[in-house]
mmCIF file of C-alpha atoms in Angstrom:
data_model
loop_
_atom_site.group_PDB
_atom_site.id
_atom_site.type_symbol
_atom_site.label_atom_id
_atom_site.label_comp_id
_atom_site.label_asym_id
_atom_site.label_seq_id
_atom_site.Cartn_x
_atom_site.Cartn_y
_atom_site.Cartn_z
ATOM 1 C CA MET A 91 -5.986 -3.100 -4.900
ATOM 2 C CA LYS A 92 -4.744 -6.699 -4.945
ATOM 3 C CA GLY A 93 -1.205 -5.412 -4.536
ATOM 4 C CA ASN A 94 -2.123 -3.448 -1.481
ATOM 5 C CA PHE A 95 -3.420 -6.594 0.222
ATOM 6 C CA GLU A 96 0.182 -7.772 0.119
ATOM 7 C CA LEU A 97 2.113 -4.554 0.611
ATOM 8 C CA GLU A 98 -0.197 -2.816 3.111
ATOM 9 C CA LEU A 99 0.811 0.618 1.885
ATOM 10 C CA ARG A 100 -0.793 3.827 2.965
ATOM 11 C CA ILE A 101 -2.891 5.156 0.098
ATOM 12 C CA GLY A 102 -0.537 8.134 -0.224
ATOM 13 C CA GLU A 103 2.424 5.757 -0.596
ATOM 14 C CA LEU A 104 0.614 3.633 -3.180
ATOM 15 C CA CYS A 105 -0.197 6.542 -5.492
ATOM 16 C CA ALA A 106 3.392 7.867 -5.287
ATOM 17 C CA LEU A 107 5.066 4.617 -6.408
ATOM 18 C CA LYS A 108 7.435 5.015 -9.336
ATOM 19 C CA TRP A 109 8.781 2.362 -11.655
ATOM 20 C CA SER A 110 12.251 3.152 -10.344
ATOM 21 C CA ASP A 111 11.102 2.010 -6.878
ATOM 22 C CA ILE A 112 10.849 -1.588 -8.067
ATOM 23 C CA LYS A 113 14.091 -3.542 -7.812
ATOM 24 C CA TRP A 114 13.373 -6.344 -10.285
ATOM 25 C CA GLN A 115 16.493 -8.390 -9.487
ATOM 26 C CA ASN A 116 15.814 -8.309 -5.750
ATOM 27 C CA GLU A 117 12.044 -8.669 -6.260
ATOM 28 C CA THR A 118 11.438 -5.792 -3.866
ATOM 29 C CA VAL A 119 9.831 -2.377 -3.881
ATOM 30 C CA PHE A 120 11.347 0.616 -2.107
ATOM 31 C CA ILE A 121 8.847 2.861 -0.293
ATOM 32 C CA GLN A 122 10.291 6.354 -0.051
ATOM 33 C CA ARG A 123 7.647 8.961 -0.847
ATOM 34 C CA MET A 124 3.964 9.696 -0.477
ATOM 35 C CA GLU A 125 1.245 12.091 -1.511
ATOM 36 C CA ASP A 126 0.762 14.541 1.357
ATOM 37 C CA SER A 127 -2.462 16.218 2.456
ATOM 38 C CA SER A 128 -1.972 19.005 -0.112
ATOM 39 C CA GLY A 129 -1.805 16.479 -2.977
ATOM 40 C CA GLN A 130 1.935 16.909 -3.553
ATOM 41 C CA VAL A 131 4.349 13.982 -3.727
ATOM 42 C CA VAL A 132 7.004 14.365 -1.032
ATOM 43 C CA ASP A 133 9.922 12.316 0.219
ATOM 44 C CA TYR A 134 8.718 10.352 3.172
ATOM 45 C CA VAL A 135 10.962 9.661 6.116
ATOM 46 C CA LYS A 136 9.750 9.581 9.673
ATOM 47 C CA SER A 137 12.049 10.698 12.457
ATOM 48 C CA ASP A 138 12.757 6.986 13.040
ATOM 49 C CA ALA A 139 14.699 6.263 9.824
ATOM 50 C CA GLU A 140 14.239 2.519 10.334
ATOM 51 C CA THR A 141 10.525 2.917 9.619
ATOM 52 C CA GLY A 142 10.740 5.737 7.098
ATOM 53 C CA TYR A 143 12.138 4.255 3.919
ATOM 54 C CA ARG A 144 11.360 0.577 3.653
ATOM 55 C CA GLU A 145 12.061 -2.162 1.172
ATOM 56 C CA LEU A 146 9.292 -4.751 0.859
ATOM 57 C CA ASN A 147 9.410 -8.153 -0.805
ATOM 58 C CA LEU A 148 7.200 -8.727 -3.842
ATOM 59 C CA SER A 149 5.437 -12.025 -4.432
ATOM 60 C CA ASP A 150 5.620 -13.667 -7.853
ATOM 61 C CA GLU A 151 1.960 -12.764 -8.379
ATOM 62 C CA LEU A 152 2.587 -9.109 -7.578
ATOM 63 C CA ILE A 153 5.627 -8.998 -9.883
ATOM 64 C CA ASP A 154 3.404 -10.370 -12.655
ATOM 65 C CA ILE A 155 0.773 -7.707 -11.926
ATOM 66 C CA PHE A 156 3.374 -4.918 -12.150
ATOM 67 C CA LYS A 157 4.715 -6.380 -15.407
ATOM 68 C CA LYS A 158 1.186 -6.489 -16.860
ATOM 69 C CA ILE A 159 0.582 -2.878 -15.852
ATOM 70 C CA ARG A 160 3.830 -1.839 -17.516
ATOM 71 C CA ARG A 161 3.155 -3.801 -20.731
ATOM 72 C CA SER A 162 -0.421 -2.565 -21.056
ATOM 73 C CA SER A 163 0.368 1.090 -20.378
ATOM 74 C CA GLN A 164 0.065 3.193 -23.492
ATOM 75 C CA ILE A 165 1.542 6.241 -21.809
ATOM 76 C CA LEU A 166 5.122 6.356 -20.577
ATOM 77 C CA SER A 167 5.151 7.698 -17.018
ATOM 78 C CA LYS A 168 7.568 7.546 -14.124
ATOM 79 C CA TYR A 169 4.609 6.658 -11.875
ATOM 80 C CA ILE A 170 3.168 3.146 -11.793
ATOM 81 C CA PHE A 171 -0.443 4.164 -11.348
ATOM 82 C CA ILE A 172 -1.689 6.822 -13.718
ATOM 83 C CA LYS A 173 -4.962 8.285 -14.896
ATOM 84 C CA GLU A 174 -6.161 8.055 -18.496
ATOM 85 C CA ASP A 175 -4.597 11.440 -19.232
ATOM 86 C CA GLY A 176 -1.165 10.161 -18.158
ATOM 87 C CA ASN A 177 -0.994 12.114 -14.915
ATOM 88 C CA ARG A 178 -0.243 10.355 -11.645
ATOM 89 C CA ALA A 179 -3.249 8.704 -10.018
ATOM 90 C CA ASP A 180 -3.900 10.572 -6.767
ATOM 91 C CA LYS A 181 -5.505 9.446 -3.515
ATOM 92 C CA MET A 182 -9.027 10.162 -4.758
ATOM 93 C CA VAL A 183 -8.532 7.833 -7.735
ATOM 94 C CA PHE A 184 -7.784 4.983 -5.326
ATOM 95 C CA VAL A 185 -10.708 5.891 -3.064
ATOM 96 C CA GLN A 186 -13.044 5.825 -6.071
ATOM 97 C CA ARG A 187 -11.625 2.498 -7.294
ATOM 98 C CA LEU A 188 -12.082 0.980 -3.846
ATOM 99 C CA GLU A 189 -15.677 2.213 -3.741
ATOM 100 C CA LYS A 190 -16.381 0.715 -7.193
ATOM 101 C CA ALA A 191 -14.924 -2.622 -6.080
ATOM 102 C CA GLU A 192 -17.090 -2.590 -2.939
ATOM 103 C CA ILE A 193 -20.203 -1.958 -5.004
ATOM 104 C CA ALA A 194 -19.276 -4.734 -7.453
ATOM 105 C CA LEU A 195 -18.720 -7.161 -4.567
ATOM 106 C CA GLY A 196 -21.914 -6.113 -2.809
ATOM 107 C CA TRP A 197 -20.029 -4.897 0.264
ATOM 108 C CA LYS A 198 -21.046 -1.259 0.231
ATOM 109 C CA GLU A 199 -23.633 -0.278 2.792
ATOM 110 C CA PRO A 200 -24.717 3.328 3.299
ATOM 111 C CA GLY A 201 -22.407 4.986 5.800
ATOM 112 C CA ASN A 202 -20.155 1.931 6.007
ATOM 113 C CA MET A 203 -17.434 2.578 3.431
ATOM 114 C CA LYS A 204 -14.173 0.684 3.724
ATOM 115 C CA ARG A 205 -10.981 2.628 3.375
ATOM 116 C CA SER A 206 -7.429 1.627 2.507
ATOM 117 C CA HIS A 207 -6.533 1.500 6.189
ATOM 118 C CA CYS A 208 -9.076 -1.317 6.540
ATOM 119 C CA ILE A 209 -6.901 -3.259 4.104
ATOM 120 C CA ARG A 210 -3.805 -2.492 6.189
ATOM 121 C CA ARG A 211 -5.559 -3.673 9.348
ATOM 122 C CA THR A 212 -6.826 -6.858 7.694
ATOM 123 C CA VAL A 213 -3.411 -7.821 6.359
ATOM 124 C CA ALA A 214 -1.656 -6.901 9.611
ATOM 125 C CA SER A 215 -4.074 -9.165 11.473
ATOM 126 C CA ARG A 216 -3.527 -11.999 9.008
ATOM 127 C CA ILE A 217 0.257 -11.879 9.105
ATOM 128 C CA ASN A 218 0.102 -11.676 12.892
ATOM 129 C CA ALA A 219 -2.066 -14.824 12.874
ATOM 130 C CA ASN A 220 0.548 -16.433 10.597
ATOM 131 C CA GLY A 221 3.186 -15.949 13.285
ATOM 132 C CA TRP A 222 5.017 -12.786 12.273
ATOM 133 C CA ALA A 223 6.700 -11.089 15.216
ATOM 134 C CA LEU A 224 5.111 -7.801 16.268
ATOM 135 C CA ASP A 225 8.309 -5.870 15.531
ATOM 136 C CA GLU A 226 8.421 -7.294 11.970
ATOM 137 C CA ILE A 227 4.834 -6.164 11.407
ATOM 138 C CA ARG A 228 5.652 -2.720 12.824
ATOM 139 C CA ARG A 229 8.559 -2.270 10.391
ATOM 140 C CA TRP A 230 6.538 -3.632 7.432
ATOM 141 C CA LEU A 231 3.752 -1.132 8.103
ATOM 142 C CA GLY A 232 6.245 1.698 8.618
ATOM 143 C CA HIS A 233 5.179 2.439 12.191
ATOM 144 C CA THR A 234 7.511 4.054 14.669
ATOM 145 C CA MET A 235 5.617 2.841 17.735
ATOM 146 C CA THR A 236 4.633 -0.764 18.493
ATOM 147 C CA SER A 237 1.550 0.627 20.223
ATOM 148 C CA THR A 238 0.344 1.950 16.839
ATOM 149 C CA THR A 239 0.860 -1.455 15.241
ATOM 150 C CA LEU A 240 -1.189 -3.099 17.988
ATOM 151 C CA THR A 241 -4.190 -0.966 17.022
ATOM 152 C CA TYR A 242 -4.027 -2.495 13.514
ATOM 153 C CA ILE A 243 -4.172 -6.090 14.679
ATOM 154 C CA TYR A 244 -7.595 -7.597 15.261
ATOM 155 C CA ASN A 245 -8.109 -8.659 18.833
ATOM 156 C CA PRO A 246 -11.392 -10.479 19.493
ATOM 157 C CA PHE A 247 -11.155 -9.481 23.158
ATOM 158 C CA ARG A 248 -11.109 -5.738 22.440
ATOM 159 C CA GLU A 249 -14.401 -3.865 22.112
#
């Protein structure tokens, strides 16, 4: 989940990442597919191609995390995140991991589960507070409409 605090991926994008998506020399990751609502991995391009495929910069810490995952994996897979049986980790695996982390941190309250979009909103708000332009945030998140991006950014004046 640490990686998603930097990349702000949709959970379907996160579980569809392949090793071939990482460009080690450029220190970037190419987002080009996702798990759809039926559980299948599909190419992912919105009608606005600028926000469909996107290439995101990786921090040194995130590169190290990916390298550790690769070194420690005992099963060769084209997907980065896999289950113990070697199959691709699906959306439910990430939901369960997030729930376990919440319990371990003492954050889980009945009926108040956090979801991966909470992570996206938190990071969008933080990078906005750090001075990123709204259009940069929109492209990073993969939104077509700026109005969608605005709903992700915390505004203390909004109810």
